[in-house]
mmCIF file of C-alpha atoms and ligand atoms in Angstrom:
data_model
loop_
_atom_site.group_PDB
_atom_site.id
_atom_site.type_symbol
_atom_site.label_atom_id
_atom_site.label_comp_id
_atom_site.label_asym_id
_atom_site.label_seq_id
_atom_site.Cartn_x
_atom_site.Cartn_y
_atom_site.Cartn_z
ATOM 1 C CA UNK A 403 10.369 59.849 99.402
ATOM 2 C CA UNK A 404 10.102 59.342 95.662
ATOM 3 C CA UNK A 405 6.672 58.173 94.319
ATOM 4 C CA UNK A 406 7.536 54.763 92.822
ATOM 5 C CA UNK A 407 4.490 54.736 90.511
ATOM 6 C CA UNK A 408 6.121 57.529 88.473
ATOM 7 C CA UNK A 409 9.350 57.111 86.516
ATOM 8 C CA UNK A 410 12.088 59.056 88.345
ATOM 9 C CA UNK A 411 13.468 62.197 86.720
ATOM 10 C CA UNK A 412 16.791 63.882 87.367
ATOM 11 C CA UNK A 413 16.585 67.510 86.222
ATOM 12 C CA UNK A 414 19.780 69.170 85.054
ATOM 13 C CA UNK A 415 19.165 72.864 84.539
ATOM 14 C CA UNK A 416 21.583 75.733 84.102
ATOM 15 C CA UNK A 417 23.103 78.181 81.641
ATOM 16 C CA UNK A 418 24.545 77.110 78.294
ATOM 17 C CA UNK A 419 27.932 75.433 78.421
ATOM 18 C CA UNK A 420 27.706 74.486 82.116
ATOM 19 C CA UNK A 421 28.224 70.849 81.121
ATOM 20 C CA UNK A 422 24.587 69.694 81.342
ATOM 21 C CA UNK A 423 24.678 67.876 77.991
ATOM 22 C CA UNK A 424 27.921 66.000 78.612
ATOM 23 C CA UNK A 425 27.145 65.144 82.232
ATOM 24 C CA UNK A 426 23.501 64.373 81.442
ATOM 25 C CA UNK A 427 24.296 61.960 78.618
ATOM 26 C CA UNK A 428 26.933 60.247 80.743
ATOM 27 C CA UNK A 429 24.493 59.958 83.623
ATOM 28 C CA UNK A 430 21.717 58.544 81.424
ATOM 29 C CA UNK A 431 24.120 55.996 79.993
ATOM 30 C CA UNK A 432 25.459 55.052 83.402
ATOM 31 C CA UNK A 433 21.945 54.539 84.840
ATOM 32 C CA UNK A 434 20.478 53.067 81.633
ATOM 33 C CA UNK A 435 17.869 55.854 81.635
ATOM 34 C CA UNK A 436 16.325 57.950 78.856
ATOM 35 C CA UNK A 437 17.766 61.379 78.050
ATOM 36 C CA UNK A 438 15.868 64.542 77.116
ATOM 37 C CA UNK A 439 17.823 67.328 75.408
ATOM 38 C CA UNK A 440 15.113 69.989 75.647
ATOM 39 C CA UNK A 441 17.394 72.674 74.171
ATOM 40 C CA UNK A 442 17.524 70.666 70.931
ATOM 41 C CA UNK A 443 13.739 71.047 70.625
ATOM 42 C CA UNK A 444 13.974 74.854 70.836
ATOM 43 C CA UNK A 445 16.878 74.724 68.402
ATOM 44 C CA UNK A 446 14.787 72.616 65.994
ATOM 45 C CA UNK A 447 11.910 75.103 66.154
ATOM 46 C CA UNK A 448 14.400 77.865 65.283
ATOM 47 C CA UNK A 449 15.837 75.834 62.374
ATOM 48 C CA UNK A 450 12.370 74.875 61.070
ATOM 49 C CA UNK A 451 11.220 78.502 61.407
ATOM 50 C CA UNK A 452 14.316 79.732 59.562
ATOM 51 C CA UNK A 453 13.699 77.309 56.689
ATOM 52 C CA UNK A 454 10.159 78.653 56.334
ATOM 53 C CA UNK A 455 11.450 82.221 56.667
ATOM 54 C CA UNK A 456 9.230 82.868 59.691
ATOM 55 C CA UNK A 457 9.735 85.936 61.853
ATOM 56 C CA UNK A 458 11.287 84.549 65.070
ATOM 57 C CA UNK A 459 9.671 87.325 67.071
ATOM 58 C CA UNK A 460 6.109 86.264 66.085
ATOM 59 C CA UNK A 461 4.808 83.363 68.152
ATOM 60 C CA UNK A 462 1.714 82.091 66.314
ATOM 61 C CA UNK A 463 3.270 80.312 63.332
ATOM 62 C CA UNK A 464 6.253 79.197 65.471
ATOM 63 C CA UNK A 465 3.936 77.580 68.010
ATOM 64 C CA UNK A 466 2.218 75.647 65.190
ATOM 65 C CA UNK A 467 5.624 74.457 64.001
ATOM 66 C CA UNK A 468 6.627 73.466 67.533
ATOM 67 C CA UNK A 469 3.421 71.490 67.943
ATOM 68 C CA UNK A 470 3.874 69.490 64.750
ATOM 69 C CA UNK A 471 7.662 69.181 64.899
ATOM 70 C CA UNK A 472 8.661 65.996 63.017
ATOM 71 C CA UNK A 473 12.093 65.181 64.431
ATOM 72 C CA UNK A 474 14.222 62.208 65.439
ATOM 73 C CA UNK A 475 17.416 61.806 67.488
ATOM 74 C CA UNK A 476 20.025 59.096 66.998
ATOM 75 C CA UNK A 477 23.653 58.246 66.244
ATOM 76 C CA UNK A 478 25.498 57.370 63.068
ATOM 77 C CA UNK A 479 27.810 54.371 62.598
ATOM 78 C CA UNK A 480 30.712 56.371 64.115
ATOM 79 C CA UNK A 481 28.731 57.153 67.247
ATOM 80 C CA UNK A 482 28.166 60.812 66.365
ATOM 81 C CA UNK A 483 24.857 62.427 67.195
ATOM 82 C CA UNK A 484 22.437 62.817 64.250
ATOM 83 C CA UNK A 485 19.303 64.966 64.399
ATOM 84 C CA UNK A 486 16.628 64.684 61.716
ATOM 85 C CA UNK A 487 13.968 67.246 60.868
ATOM 86 C CA UNK A 488 11.274 66.114 58.417
ATOM 87 C CA UNK A 489 13.556 63.162 57.660
ATOM 88 C CA UNK A 490 16.573 65.352 56.743
ATOM 89 C CA UNK A 491 19.846 65.501 58.680
ATOM 90 C CA UNK A 492 20.091 68.956 60.288
ATOM 91 C CA UNK A 493 22.676 68.157 63.014
ATOM 92 C CA UNK A 494 25.216 70.805 62.005
ATOM 93 C CA UNK A 495 22.522 73.501 61.729
ATOM 94 C CA UNK A 496 21.003 72.526 65.077
ATOM 95 C CA UNK A 497 24.380 72.733 66.846
ATOM 96 C CA UNK A 498 25.521 76.018 65.220
ATOM 97 C CA UNK A 499 26.070 78.959 67.614
ATOM 98 C CA UNK A 500 23.700 81.149 65.566
ATOM 99 C CA UNK A 501 20.990 78.526 66.130
ATOM 100 C CA UNK A 502 21.592 78.687 69.899
ATOM 101 C CA UNK A 503 20.890 82.417 69.813
ATOM 102 C CA UNK A 504 17.833 81.919 67.578
ATOM 103 C CA UNK A 505 16.562 79.171 69.920
ATOM 104 C CA UNK A 506 16.847 81.552 72.844
ATOM 105 C CA UNK A 507 14.653 84.002 70.864
ATOM 106 C CA UNK A 508 11.940 81.478 70.004
ATOM 107 C CA UNK A 509 12.059 80.168 73.601
ATOM 108 C CA UNK A 510 10.800 83.539 74.900
ATOM 109 C CA UNK A 511 7.287 82.864 73.545
ATOM 110 C CA UNK A 512 4.904 81.200 76.012
ATOM 111 C CA UNK A 513 2.981 79.721 73.030
ATOM 112 C CA UNK A 514 6.105 77.917 71.820
ATOM 113 C CA UNK A 515 6.960 76.664 75.309
ATOM 114 C CA UNK A 516 3.398 75.386 75.812
ATOM 115 C CA UNK A 517 3.503 73.602 72.445
ATOM 116 C CA UNK A 518 6.638 71.681 73.489
ATOM 117 C CA UNK A 519 5.463 70.763 76.979
ATOM 118 C CA UNK A 520 3.566 67.512 76.259
ATOM 119 C CA UNK A 521 6.401 66.236 74.043
ATOM 120 C CA UNK A 522 8.894 66.767 76.860
ATOM 121 C CA UNK A 523 6.695 65.180 79.525
ATOM 122 C CA UNK A 524 6.133 62.135 77.292
ATOM 123 C CA UNK A 525 9.848 61.341 77.677
ATOM 124 C CA UNK A 526 9.284 60.465 81.334
ATOM 125 C CA UNK A 527 9.425 56.685 81.019
ATOM 126 C CA UNK A 528 10.789 53.857 83.131
ATOM 127 C CA UNK A 529 13.416 53.115 84.235
ATOM 128 C CA UNK A 530 13.963 56.894 84.441
ATOM 129 C CA UNK A 531 14.774 60.141 82.668
ATOM 130 C CA UNK A 532 17.653 62.590 82.792
ATOM 131 C CA UNK A 533 16.239 65.936 81.580
ATOM 132 C CA UNK A 534 18.592 68.700 80.408
ATOM 133 C CA UNK A 535 17.365 72.280 80.008
ATOM 134 C CA UNK A 536 16.511 75.570 81.676
ATOM 135 C CA UNK A 537 13.082 74.903 83.202
ATOM 136 C CA UNK A 538 13.085 71.138 83.774
ATOM 137 C CA UNK A 539 12.829 71.518 87.548
ATOM 138 C CA UNK A 540 10.685 74.664 87.664
ATOM 139 C CA UNK A 541 8.068 73.928 84.972
ATOM 140 C CA UNK A 542 8.327 70.659 83.053
ATOM 141 C CA UNK A 543 8.917 68.203 85.926
ATOM 142 C CA UNK A 544 8.205 70.212 89.104
ATOM 143 C CA UNK A 545 7.739 66.994 91.115
ATOM 144 C CA UNK A 546 11.128 65.533 90.049
ATOM 145 C CA UNK A 547 12.841 63.844 92.991
ATOM 146 C CA UNK A 548 16.289 65.236 92.129
ATOM 147 C CA UNK A 549 17.038 68.661 90.661
ATOM 148 C CA UNK A 550 20.530 69.905 89.957
ATOM 149 C CA UNK A 551 21.318 73.450 88.825
ATOM 150 C CA UNK A 552 24.693 73.286 87.110
ATOM 151 C CA UNK A 553 26.780 76.433 86.733
ATOM 152 C CA UNK A 554 30.341 77.292 85.627
ATOM 153 C CA UNK A 555 32.271 80.503 84.980
ATOM 154 C CA UNK A 556 31.616 82.198 81.602
ATOM 155 C CA UNK A 557 35.275 81.613 80.597
ATOM 156 C CA UNK A 558 35.083 77.930 81.239
ATOM 157 C CA UNK A 559 31.743 77.643 79.463
ATOM 158 C CA UNK A 560 33.141 79.434 76.409
ATOM 159 C CA UNK A 561 36.147 77.086 76.327
ATOM 160 C CA UNK A 562 33.883 74.032 76.509
ATOM 161 C CA UNK A 563 31.609 75.412 73.801
ATOM 162 C CA UNK A 564 34.648 76.048 71.625
ATOM 163 C CA UNK A 565 35.763 72.433 71.990
ATOM 164 C CA UNK A 566 32.268 71.153 71.164
ATOM 165 C CA UNK A 567 32.007 73.361 68.094
ATOM 166 C CA UNK A 568 35.428 72.196 66.881
ATOM 167 C CA UNK A 569 34.234 68.605 67.228
ATOM 168 C CA UNK A 570 31.344 69.494 64.944
ATOM 169 C CA UNK A 571 33.801 71.103 62.495
ATOM 170 C CA UNK A 572 32.561 74.638 63.297
ATOM 171 C CA UNK A 573 35.155 77.362 63.968
ATOM 172 C CA UNK A 574 34.641 80.143 66.537
ATOM 173 C CA UNK A 575 36.726 82.545 68.664
ATOM 174 C CA UNK A 576 36.702 82.272 72.465
ATOM 175 C CA UNK A 577 36.188 86.032 73.137
ATOM 176 C CA UNK A 578 33.209 86.021 70.719
ATOM 177 C CA UNK A 579 31.829 82.947 72.459
ATOM 178 C CA UNK A 580 32.099 84.598 75.905
ATOM 179 C CA UNK A 581 30.106 87.571 74.599
ATOM 180 C CA UNK A 582 27.487 85.344 72.979
ATOM 181 C CA UNK A 583 27.162 83.188 76.082
ATOM 182 C CA UNK A 584 26.688 86.213 78.315
ATOM 183 C CA UNK A 585 24.097 87.717 75.944
ATOM 184 C CA UNK A 586 22.190 84.429 75.766
ATOM 185 C CA UNK A 587 22.281 83.993 79.564
ATOM 186 C CA UNK A 588 20.863 87.462 79.965
ATOM 187 C CA UNK A 589 18.039 86.739 77.502
ATOM 188 C CA UNK A 590 17.269 83.353 79.154
ATOM 189 C CA UNK A 591 17.341 84.788 82.689
ATOM 190 C CA UNK A 592 15.337 87.905 81.953
ATOM 191 C CA UNK A 593 12.482 86.461 79.912
ATOM 192 C CA UNK A 594 9.005 86.661 81.423
ATOM 193 C CA UNK A 595 8.015 82.987 81.053
ATOM 194 C CA UNK A 596 9.989 80.064 82.495
ATOM 195 C CA UNK A 597 13.192 82.074 82.971
ATOM 196 C CA UNK A 598 16.485 80.366 83.681
ATOM 197 C CA UNK A 599 16.470 80.166 87.472
ATOM 198 C CA UNK A 600 17.344 77.500 90.037
ATOM 199 C CA UNK A 601 14.233 75.872 91.503
ATOM 200 C CA UNK A 602 13.801 76.265 95.269
ATOM 201 C CA UNK A 603 14.556 72.559 95.803
ATOM 202 C CA UNK A 604 17.433 72.386 93.314
ATOM 203 C CA UNK A 605 20.966 71.749 94.449
ATOM 204 C CA UNK A 606 23.349 74.245 92.806
ATOM 205 C CA UNK A 607 26.608 72.656 91.675
ATOM 206 C CA UNK A 608 29.536 74.639 90.236
ATOM 207 C CA UNK A 609 31.178 72.513 87.539
ATOM 208 C CA UNK A 610 34.196 74.839 87.023
ATOM 209 C CA UNK A 611 37.339 72.701 86.999
ATOM 210 C CA UNK A 612 35.397 69.456 87.559
ATOM 211 C CA UNK A 613 35.556 66.529 85.173
ATOM 212 C CA UNK A 614 32.196 65.330 83.816
ATOM 213 C CA UNK A 615 32.927 61.849 85.197
ATOM 214 C CA UNK A 616 33.333 63.294 88.736
ATOM 215 C CA UNK A 617 30.085 65.229 88.476
ATOM 216 C CA UNK A 618 28.338 62.181 87.106
ATOM 217 C CA UNK A 619 29.587 60.001 89.984
ATOM 218 C CA UNK A 620 28.455 62.647 92.480
ATOM 219 C CA UNK A 621 24.928 62.762 91.005
ATOM 220 C CA UNK A 622 24.675 58.961 90.809
ATOM 221 C CA UNK A 623 25.514 58.823 94.509
ATOM 222 C CA UNK A 624 22.868 61.424 95.356
ATOM 223 C CA UNK A 625 20.276 59.598 93.241
ATOM 224 C CA UNK A 626 21.154 56.326 94.948
ATOM 225 C CA UNK A 627 20.789 57.903 98.386
ATOM 226 C CA UNK A 628 17.340 59.185 97.405
ATOM 227 C CA UNK A 629 16.308 55.683 96.336
ATOM 228 C CA UNK A 630 15.883 56.518 92.648
ATOM 229 C CA UNK A 631 17.344 53.230 91.428
HETATM 230 O O1 DC B 2075 20.735 74.121 75.893
HETATM 231 P P1 DC B 2075 20.833 74.781 74.529
HETATM 232 O O2 DC B 2075 22.006 75.675 74.349
HETATM 233 O O3 DC B 2075 20.729 73.771 73.429
HETATM 234 O O4 DC B 2075 19.503 75.692 74.446
HETATM 235 C C1 DC B 2075 19.291 76.613 73.413
HETATM 236 C C2 DC B 2075 18.317 77.689 73.871
HETATM 237 O O5 DC B 2075 17.024 77.124 74.058
HETATM 238 C C3 DC B 2075 18.648 78.346 75.205
HETATM 239 O O6 DC B 2075 19.445 79.506 75.040
HETATM 240 C C4 DC B 2075 17.301 78.698 75.782
HETATM 241 C C5 DC B 2075 16.356 77.721 75.163
HETATM 242 N N1 DC B 2075 15.926 76.669 76.095
HETATM 243 C C6 DC B 2075 14.882 76.970 76.935
HETATM 244 O O7 DC B 2075 14.388 78.099 76.923
HETATM 245 N N2 DC B 2075 14.384 76.024 77.769
HETATM 246 C C7 DC B 2075 14.927 74.803 77.810
HETATM 247 N N3 DC B 2075 14.409 73.886 78.631
HETATM 248 C C8 DC B 2075 16.038 74.484 76.989
HETATM 249 C C9 DC B 2075 16.529 75.450 76.152
#
C-alpha cells in the first residue's frame, strides 16, 4: 500500500520518443499533479556547458553548472512551452536534436547526475508528481508506488520526434532520426551509472500504435486502483 505521508509519484521511464513527455504531461494535467521533465535538466546542462564552451566529456565543471543551474519552466500566451536559462529563453536550443545527443553525453557523468538529484526529488510535492526520465524508478524515486516503463518501435519513435521537431519549427529527416535515436538509446543503455533499464517493479507498456489519451486513461486507472488519488 502507498505511504500516504509521502506525495505519490508515478514514474514514466523509457527511451527517447516513447511518448513519455506527451503522456506524462497529459497525466499530470488530468490528475492535477506536478510534472518533472528530468530530460530537460540534462539538456539544460548541455546547453549551459555549450555556452561556456566546456568539454562535455569532463565532469567537474559540468557538475558545478548542474548544481547551480538557474532555470525556469513555463508557457507563453499561446500555450507553448518556454524554458529559461539565466533568465533567457532557450526553448529552441533545449529541444534541438543535437542537444538531445549532448544531454546524453553529459548524463553519463555520475557527478552531473548526483548534482541534479536533490533538484529532482524536491519536485515530489502534494497532491502528486508525474516524473518523466530514464532513472526515475530505479534511482530518483525508488519507492514510487507506480512505475511505468514506456517503449515503442524505433520507427514510431522517429516519426513522433519528427512531428515534435516540426512543431518547434526544426526540420529533420526520418532516417537520420532513426539513426540518432538508436545511437542515443545505445549510449543511455550502456552507460555505467543509472543506465536506461526497466526497474524490477516497473510495468512495461508498449506505446506503438496507441494514442496518448488511451495510455493516459490506462495509467489513471492503474493509479486509482493503487489508491494514489
Ligand atoms: O528525455 P530527453 O530526450 O529529453 O533526454 C535527453 C537525454 O538526457 C537522454 O538521452 C539521456 C539523458 N537523461 C538521463 O540520463 N536521465 C534522465 N532521467 C533523463 C534524461
